């Protein structure tokens, strides 16, 4: 049975393919069309899913979309009728997505196929149910408390659910305009970060602030019963409820969320790209602090309703790895499983798995043990791409390649590492990564100046051999998808200075050999040289979607000041370093 899952007409459009209950392929459209957070129809992703198993759209049995326009309709209408601007907005949102009402015609146009050739059955899965399904049905948990939170989806911003076997029972919803995602987005906009998806950047800034503004920020959002409410004085009347504005080119724009009340209390908003003041840092601190307070209130309340040790979580806010790292100390949950594509691209997987288990009542066999669900490329294709631009290269077998790359990282070189299948979700997890030595004092500045060109306050991540995690970090719950921030142990902070954030934390990825043997063995080779079972890992890109193809990796390598490219079995050194080419020596 083939089920195609989709997220479309929404930021981070994506497609996923479920074959007999296994997630066999999943990808966000931005990786293929190179438009960051693309929000149109994921045509290229659908084709990539089909190509992965040699199927045709006519072979698809079910299509599941992570949106249900009829979900929570009474609440939507009630809200829309409260004033004319809201009513007009409600009508406009429905009109923008009208094409989804006839899915076969829509896919027929997108794929240039006759809709009559398609025989699939269609399923519309409510946004947050799809988020929770993307976590629980991938988790391997037999039972769990399910939690989803984000800006908004199908008029809801958060959901509690009881998850058992193939049953996913929603227990509670937080309806718009109340939204913890909107709270974060509003303050990020005020701080000059106004692009869709900027929230993750500002999280890193919070650690540089103090609690000067904590009381003022607490006035913006408060616990209310088992959930929370926003103080709408601080928000524009429509704010996040105006939906995403998807441009003709598929780019996603967000409206200004903050009201003039914000300016009265906090002063003028920061202009984008201007210097970051002490006030800005302190607002960022208070924003993250309040976000965590409300988050822990929510999941503690959830635990009262579903007293399980297991938490299955997704939704864009579940990418807040700082909050995630504190779950074990602030709540009774002992284990988390967070969908690596916790944002809206993950809806494709969640909708499809919900259809398979909860609608079609098929048993659970799948467990998402790694996030390598994207395309891979043959050695011949890689060699052609390297030769096409005239790069000199050497080819190595597996072990010499690992030893050679480990030599380079240990010597302080910056290595582009392109191997195997691309990661699913926003994090690079050792297949489309830039790697460097985590213990060199100037490495963070080097990466920022030469390659990444990103904000000075954003930390780089450590990839850690899982069995060494607790020697270096103060918590041992694994984080295979780089979704938890933990304190680094005091005696290890200097050794990890390039990945140690200002608050002595690191957003780690734990690497086990069964998840990614090549990456694991590379870190092992690095450990033999340096005694460090950890490398610095940042995504393989330069202010663009993470590279997908060999050509994109080579292009990024050539236009930045990366020292080395390890692409499949090929090692390429920058021309200025070519005199230093040496045969790797096995250690
Ligand atoms: Fe969402």
XYZ file of C-alpha atoms and ligand atoms in Angstrom:
588
model
C 0.000 0.000 0.000
C 1.345 3.407 -0.997
C 0.272 6.519 0.894
C 1.428 9.944 -0.173
C 1.450 12.539 2.607
C 1.396 16.225 1.740
C 1.770 19.655 3.270
C 0.861 22.353 0.761
C -0.369 25.924 0.395
C 1.373 26.389 3.706
C 4.968 27.161 4.715
C 7.448 24.291 4.382
C 5.446 22.445 1.730
C 6.560 18.817 1.616
C 5.776 15.278 0.556
C 6.347 11.895 2.169
C 5.768 8.354 0.993
C 4.604 5.540 3.252
C 4.990 2.060 1.777
C 3.239 -0.683 3.732
C 3.496 1.427 6.869
C 7.187 2.371 6.524
C 8.240 5.955 5.875
C 10.466 5.334 2.848
C 11.035 8.876 1.601
C 10.314 12.397 2.831
C 11.460 15.805 1.699
C 10.585 19.498 1.940
C 10.098 21.270 -1.375
C 12.621 23.993 -0.479
C 15.441 21.475 -0.840
C 14.489 20.826 -4.450
C 13.304 24.197 -5.751
C 15.711 26.163 -3.480
C 13.017 28.597 -2.268
C 13.392 28.713 1.511
C 10.213 27.598 3.366
C 8.418 27.303 -0.006
C 4.675 27.346 0.565
C 3.043 26.250 -2.705
C 2.399 22.793 -4.158
C 5.326 20.414 -3.528
C 5.429 19.124 -7.107
C 9.121 18.220 -7.144
C 8.843 16.480 -3.773
C 5.926 14.361 -4.954
C 7.925 13.319 -8.013
C 10.959 12.552 -5.838
C 8.784 10.343 -3.594
C 7.465 8.452 -6.600
C 10.936 8.098 -8.145
C 12.296 6.694 -4.883
C 10.180 3.546 -5.267
C 9.712 3.596 -9.050
C 6.004 4.337 -8.698
C 3.607 6.452 -10.695
C 1.016 8.817 -9.262
C -1.574 6.337 -10.591
C -0.123 3.725 -8.204
C -0.868 5.785 -5.109
C -3.641 4.246 -2.976
C -4.172 7.122 -0.541
C -3.247 10.786 -0.354
C -3.302 12.382 3.094
C -3.070 16.155 3.530
C -2.116 17.725 6.876
C -5.014 20.143 6.810
C -8.753 19.862 7.304
C -10.640 22.977 6.320
C -13.739 21.776 8.149
C -11.954 21.137 11.443
C -12.938 23.586 14.173
C -15.212 25.339 11.683
C -17.676 26.547 14.301
C -14.846 28.221 16.222
C -13.495 29.797 13.039
C -16.898 31.161 12.035
C -17.615 32.450 15.515
C -14.311 34.323 15.495
C -14.821 35.610 11.926
C -18.259 36.991 12.712
C -16.936 39.083 15.583
C -15.905 41.893 13.223
C -15.866 42.697 9.453
C -12.068 42.621 9.074
C -11.940 39.133 10.577
C -14.757 37.967 8.321
C -12.990 39.260 5.206
C -9.800 37.582 6.387
C -11.638 34.279 6.916
C -13.054 34.419 3.373
C -9.660 35.288 1.889
C -7.898 32.404 3.644
C -10.486 29.919 2.358
C -10.249 31.348 -1.163
C -6.453 31.065 -1.207
C -6.719 27.361 -0.565
C -9.715 26.643 -2.750
C -7.616 24.637 -5.212
C -7.140 21.985 -2.516
C -10.834 21.162 -2.606
C -10.309 19.168 -5.811
C -7.103 17.309 -5.077
C -7.038 15.117 -8.193
C -7.361 18.125 -10.505
C -4.736 19.993 -8.510
C -2.243 17.106 -8.654
C -3.162 16.502 -12.306
C -2.136 20.065 -13.161
C 0.972 19.930 -10.985
C 2.175 16.579 -12.335
C 0.908 17.154 -15.879
C -1.293 14.074 -15.697
C -4.916 13.262 -16.407
C -6.784 13.348 -13.071
C -8.829 10.375 -14.290
C -5.670 8.224 -14.096
C -5.531 8.735 -10.312
C -7.430 6.336 -8.093
C -6.319 7.394 -4.648
C -8.615 7.873 -1.717
C -8.240 11.264 -0.054
C -7.816 12.024 3.657
C -7.780 15.416 5.306
C -6.096 15.273 8.689
C -6.390 18.175 11.102
C -3.105 20.083 11.361
C -2.243 19.314 14.989
C -3.450 15.725 14.800
C -1.011 15.318 11.906
C 1.766 16.902 14.002
C 1.141 14.550 16.933
C 0.856 11.559 14.584
C 4.234 12.518 13.067
C 5.755 12.082 16.519
C 3.806 9.243 18.118
C 3.604 6.935 15.093
C 7.354 7.326 14.501
C 8.330 7.012 18.152
C 8.127 3.333 18.861
C 6.212 4.228 22.073
C 3.288 1.880 22.690
C 1.600 4.684 24.610
C 2.423 8.341 25.186
C 1.119 11.785 25.936
C 0.922 13.629 22.618
C 1.623 17.339 22.388
C 1.766 19.770 19.497
C 2.270 23.545 19.500
C 3.068 26.132 16.869
C 1.853 29.452 15.448
C -1.397 28.096 14.131
C -2.953 25.386 12.008
C -6.648 24.761 11.350
C -7.397 27.550 13.867
C -5.572 25.779 16.674
C -2.167 26.569 18.197
C -1.719 23.674 20.630
C -3.183 20.237 21.219
C -3.067 17.618 23.993
C -3.696 14.021 23.005
C -3.764 10.537 24.499
C -1.877 8.164 22.225
C -2.237 4.381 22.603
C -1.454 1.790 19.930
C -3.196 3.021 16.790
C -5.475 5.440 18.631
C -4.774 9.126 18.880
C -7.387 10.906 20.945
C -7.294 14.729 21.053
C -8.069 15.883 24.599
C -7.702 19.618 24.451
C -7.142 22.366 21.875
C -5.946 25.954 22.261
C -7.828 28.067 19.733
C -6.645 31.245 18.059
C -5.932 34.020 18.696
C -4.129 32.440 21.665
C -0.862 30.997 20.447
C 2.523 30.488 22.045
C 4.038 30.461 18.563
C 2.477 33.863 17.863
C 3.874 35.155 21.153
C 7.375 34.169 20.045
C 6.916 35.374 16.467
C 5.537 38.717 17.672
C 8.527 39.391 19.905
C 10.997 38.208 17.268
C 9.360 40.645 14.837
C 9.720 43.400 17.423
C 13.402 42.477 17.740
C 13.879 42.911 13.983
C 13.584 39.255 12.928
C 10.602 39.340 10.633
C 11.153 36.531 8.196
C 9.215 33.306 8.355
C 11.269 30.850 10.382
C 13.520 33.433 12.097
C 12.482 32.361 15.593
C 15.254 29.795 15.952
C 17.870 32.488 15.443
C 16.596 34.619 18.317
C 16.627 31.657 20.717
C 20.449 31.858 20.688
C 20.336 35.559 21.603
C 18.285 34.902 24.748
C 21.319 33.485 26.555
C 23.052 36.879 26.302
C 20.306 38.727 28.221
C 19.073 39.030 31.788
C 15.714 39.265 33.512
C 15.262 43.050 33.267
C 12.066 42.661 31.227
C 10.697 39.456 32.737
C 7.723 41.092 34.466
C 6.716 43.128 31.410
C 6.921 40.104 29.117
C 4.907 38.008 31.572
C 2.025 40.422 30.974
C 1.874 39.327 27.306
C 0.989 35.686 27.935
C -0.385 34.015 31.069
C -1.426 30.543 32.179
C -5.213 30.107 32.062
C -6.681 26.888 33.424
C -4.884 23.977 31.821
C -3.654 26.136 28.920
C -2.838 29.868 28.474
C -4.092 33.116 27.021
C -2.476 36.018 25.195
C -3.030 39.600 26.241
C -4.250 40.822 22.868
C -3.376 44.452 23.712
C 0.145 43.634 22.549
C -0.911 42.147 19.201
C -2.322 43.568 15.995
C -6.011 42.680 15.637
C -5.428 39.960 13.064
C -1.828 39.116 13.831
C -1.202 35.461 13.234
C -4.844 34.876 12.390
C -4.427 36.457 8.980
C -2.749 33.257 7.902
C 0.444 32.978 5.928
C 0.781 35.187 2.904
C 2.171 32.950 0.196
C 3.600 34.970 -2.714
C 3.237 33.930 -6.348
C 6.795 32.557 -6.128
C 5.885 30.408 -3.125
C 7.735 32.536 -0.578
C 6.049 32.878 2.790
C 5.568 36.272 4.396
C 4.366 37.031 7.864
C 2.434 40.090 8.935
C 3.480 42.456 11.663
C 2.189 40.912 14.877
C 3.066 43.563 17.485
C 0.766 46.450 18.363
C 1.631 49.970 19.464
C 1.250 48.783 23.050
C 4.591 46.989 22.613
C 6.209 50.317 21.694
C 4.662 52.040 24.714
C 6.083 49.429 27.062
C 9.408 48.533 25.427
C 10.268 51.550 23.224
C 10.915 51.545 19.490
C 11.240 48.163 17.790
C 14.702 47.190 16.609
C 15.243 47.802 12.910
C 16.296 44.685 10.994
C 20.079 44.389 10.585
C 20.792 47.190 13.065
C 22.995 46.679 16.101
C 21.565 44.554 18.886
C 21.224 46.541 22.098
C 21.257 45.396 25.692
C 17.490 45.966 25.723
C 17.077 43.629 22.741
C 19.082 40.902 24.477
C 17.020 41.297 27.622
C 13.725 41.107 25.736
C 14.996 37.960 24.011
C 15.879 36.515 27.423
C 12.430 37.302 28.850
C 10.722 35.934 25.737
C 12.491 32.578 26.009
C 11.964 32.483 29.784
C 8.201 33.134 29.481
C 7.913 30.696 26.588
C 9.415 27.991 28.781
C 7.203 28.873 31.767
C 4.055 28.503 29.652
C 5.390 25.393 27.906
C 6.107 23.629 31.209
C 2.700 24.669 32.510
C 1.125 23.096 29.427
C 2.943 19.805 29.501
C 2.594 19.454 33.265
C -1.142 19.870 32.732
C -0.989 17.360 29.901
C 0.743 14.905 32.219
C -2.144 15.208 34.685
C -4.510 14.125 31.913
C -2.171 11.484 30.465
C 0.142 10.306 33.258
C 2.687 8.592 31.036
C 6.473 8.741 31.160
C 6.551 9.232 27.398
C 6.050 12.510 25.577
C 5.575 12.477 21.777
C 5.862 15.995 20.465
C 5.893 18.037 17.268
C 4.824 21.443 15.923
C 7.128 24.324 15.031
C 7.618 25.333 18.689
C 8.937 21.824 19.435
C 12.116 22.950 17.643
C 12.822 25.059 20.740
C 15.679 22.848 21.837
C 16.457 24.969 24.909
C 12.964 24.290 26.295
C 13.216 20.627 25.248
C 16.446 20.169 27.194
C 14.689 21.139 30.429
C 11.660 18.847 30.081
C 13.259 16.174 32.271
C 13.879 18.533 35.175
C 10.691 20.595 34.924
C 8.079 17.892 34.255
C 7.432 14.235 35.153
C 8.182 13.076 31.593
C 11.190 10.773 31.475
C 11.397 10.183 27.727
C 10.700 12.365 24.696
C 10.344 11.523 21.059
C 10.306 14.693 18.992
C 9.728 14.510 15.258
C 12.928 15.708 13.504
C 10.727 17.643 11.049
C 8.742 19.150 13.925
C 7.752 22.143 11.768
C 5.084 22.002 9.131
C 7.013 19.883 6.625
C 6.467 17.100 9.154
C 2.728 17.214 8.466
C 3.325 15.128 5.343
C 4.614 12.207 7.420
C 2.044 12.699 10.169
C -0.974 12.892 7.875
C 0.100 9.771 5.994
C 0.761 7.746 9.167
C -2.515 8.916 10.696
C -4.362 7.681 7.609
C -2.527 4.346 7.760
C -2.979 3.616 11.459
C -5.927 5.598 12.754
C -8.164 5.605 9.654
C -7.198 2.360 7.896
C -6.513 0.602 11.216
C -3.241 -0.945 10.088
C -0.877 -2.200 12.799
C 2.259 -0.294 13.770
C 5.574 -1.618 12.536
C 7.447 1.602 11.784
C 9.897 3.370 14.028
C 11.791 6.382 12.657
C 15.253 5.478 13.885
C 17.067 8.042 11.780
C 16.197 11.087 9.713
C 17.990 10.091 6.502
C 14.880 9.974 4.347
C 15.867 12.216 1.434
C 17.609 11.579 -1.886
C 21.056 10.088 -2.374
C 23.306 10.235 -5.398
C 25.439 7.648 -7.162
C 29.221 7.777 -7.212
C 29.073 8.308 -10.982
C 26.831 11.349 -10.568
C 29.130 12.789 -7.913
C 32.249 12.246 -10.029
C 30.581 13.866 -13.044
C 29.644 16.885 -10.918
C 33.196 17.244 -9.554
C 34.763 16.880 -12.988
C 32.266 19.254 -14.613
C 33.800 22.203 -12.777
C 37.384 21.048 -13.201
C 38.151 20.299 -9.557
C 41.093 18.070 -8.769
C 40.086 15.168 -6.606
C 41.326 11.961 -5.056
C 39.233 8.866 -4.528
C 39.492 6.848 -1.331
C 38.007 3.672 0.048
C 35.949 3.999 3.204
C 38.627 3.712 5.893
C 41.299 5.893 4.254
C 38.600 8.487 3.522
C 37.581 8.604 7.183
C 41.205 8.814 8.334
C 41.929 11.556 5.809
C 38.915 13.644 6.771
C 39.613 13.174 10.481
C 43.187 14.396 9.847
C 41.826 17.523 8.205
C 39.325 18.298 10.976
C 41.970 17.667 13.649
C 44.282 20.069 11.796
C 41.675 22.812 12.103
C 40.337 22.621 8.553
C 36.691 23.234 7.710
C 35.262 20.238 5.896
C 32.144 19.998 3.750
C 30.773 16.493 4.359
C 28.295 15.228 1.763
C 27.341 11.568 2.157
C 24.365 9.257 1.661
C 20.738 10.289 1.948
C 19.797 13.865 2.811
C 18.299 14.560 6.227
C 14.568 15.050 6.782
C 13.842 18.143 8.888
C 15.737 21.388 9.385
C 18.867 19.985 11.035
C 21.939 18.649 9.264
C 22.759 15.387 11.018
C 25.998 14.310 9.436
C 25.044 13.700 5.814
C 24.842 17.321 4.575
C 27.075 18.921 7.198
C 30.029 21.234 7.532
C 32.380 19.784 10.131
C 35.118 21.354 12.200
C 37.175 20.947 15.390
C 34.964 21.822 18.400
C 37.870 22.776 20.648
C 39.629 25.549 18.721
C 39.022 29.002 20.220
C 38.700 30.859 16.919
C 36.637 28.237 15.069
C 33.260 29.904 15.628
C 34.491 33.208 14.219
C 36.257 31.432 11.379
C 33.076 29.630 10.334
C 31.017 32.788 10.560
C 33.483 34.946 8.674
C 34.406 32.453 5.983
C 31.305 30.379 5.350
C 28.113 30.826 7.294
C 27.863 34.655 7.499
C 25.310 34.437 10.240
C 24.577 36.244 13.488
C 27.428 36.292 16.012
C 25.166 35.079 18.816
C 24.132 31.786 17.228
C 25.996 28.771 18.594
C 27.324 25.829 16.607
C 26.297 22.308 17.493
C 28.299 19.349 18.776
C 27.787 15.851 17.310
C 28.659 13.440 20.085
C 29.193 9.694 20.134
C 26.203 8.618 22.194
C 28.182 6.485 24.636
C 30.275 9.527 25.632
C 27.339 11.902 26.076
C 27.235 11.938 29.865
C 30.997 12.547 30.156
C 30.499 15.875 28.404
C 26.873 16.867 29.067
C 24.802 17.049 32.240
C 22.002 14.909 30.854
C 22.018 11.489 29.252
C 18.689 11.407 27.397
C 19.802 10.973 23.783
C 19.138 13.628 21.160
C 19.583 11.934 17.791
C 17.853 14.767 15.908
C 19.686 17.677 17.596
C 16.595 18.792 19.483
C 17.841 19.161 23.064
C 20.151 21.705 24.658
C 22.010 20.533 27.769
C 24.607 22.068 30.039
C 28.166 21.133 29.180
C 30.072 19.794 32.180
C 32.334 22.461 33.754
C 35.570 20.546 33.159
C 34.747 20.082 29.478
C 33.741 23.629 28.517
C 37.220 24.789 27.506
C 37.739 21.615 25.480
C 34.521 22.356 23.579
C 34.948 26.123 23.349
C 33.734 26.374 19.735
C 30.390 24.735 20.578
C 29.998 25.941 24.184
C 27.335 28.668 24.186
C 27.599 31.728 26.420
C 25.398 29.990 29.024
C 27.631 26.874 28.961
C 25.187 24.785 26.971
C 25.295 22.885 23.716
C 22.563 21.779 21.319
C 23.890 18.330 20.815
C 23.280 15.550 18.341
C 23.931 12.121 19.748
C 25.308 9.738 17.148
C 25.017 5.971 17.463
C 26.585 3.538 15.071
C 23.310 1.960 13.979
C 21.852 5.363 13.063
C 24.739 6.537 10.906
C 27.749 4.184 10.767
C 29.859 6.352 8.451
C 29.436 9.517 10.527
C 29.949 7.548 13.749
C 33.189 6.081 12.450
C 34.385 9.504 11.318
C 33.876 10.920 14.813
C 35.684 7.849 16.197
C 38.606 8.567 13.873
C 38.634 12.181 15.085
C 38.558 10.951 18.690
C 41.679 8.816 18.074
C 43.540 11.979 17.112
C 42.208 14.425 19.699
C 40.635 12.400 22.537
C 37.395 14.242 21.731
C 34.413 12.032 20.767
C 32.759 15.142 19.354
C 32.887 17.204 16.171
C 31.363 20.597 15.429
C 28.473 20.125 12.997
C 26.700 22.890 11.126
C 24.439 22.635 8.130
C 25.973 22.471 4.659
C 24.717 25.762 3.212
C 25.349 29.465 3.102
C 22.132 31.413 3.753
C 20.114 29.084 1.517
C 18.258 25.802 2.000
C 20.652 22.992 2.987
C 22.360 21.564 -0.100
C 20.649 18.547 -1.610
C 22.582 17.586 -4.763
C 26.305 17.133 -5.409
C 26.209 20.177 -7.701
C 24.821 22.378 -4.913
C 27.431 21.090 -2.468
C 30.243 21.778 -4.932
C 28.880 25.238 -5.656
C 28.718 26.066 -1.933
C 32.248 24.681 -1.457
C 33.620 26.830 -4.280
C 31.993 30.116 -3.325
C 32.830 29.928 0.388
C 36.176 29.532 2.089
C 35.673 25.911 3.039
C 39.012 24.059 3.049
C 38.002 20.539 2.113
C 35.082 18.817 0.448
C 34.452 15.144 1.184
C 31.748 14.155 -1.257
C 30.997 10.451 -1.531
C 34.418 8.759 -1.808
C 36.064 11.872 -3.240
C 38.220 14.342 -1.413
C 38.681 17.804 -2.916
C 40.967 20.424 -1.421
C 40.721 24.135 -2.114
C 43.274 25.129 -4.745
C 45.327 27.171 -2.287
C 45.642 24.030 -0.151
C 46.393 21.632 -2.956
C 50.111 21.627 -2.260
C 49.220 20.096 1.090
C 47.469 17.068 -0.403
C 48.784 14.039 1.390
C 47.774 10.461 1.361
C 45.782 9.885 4.544
C 47.662 7.808 7.055
C 45.799 5.148 8.958
C 46.104 5.536 12.718
Fe 2.172 23.498 12.427
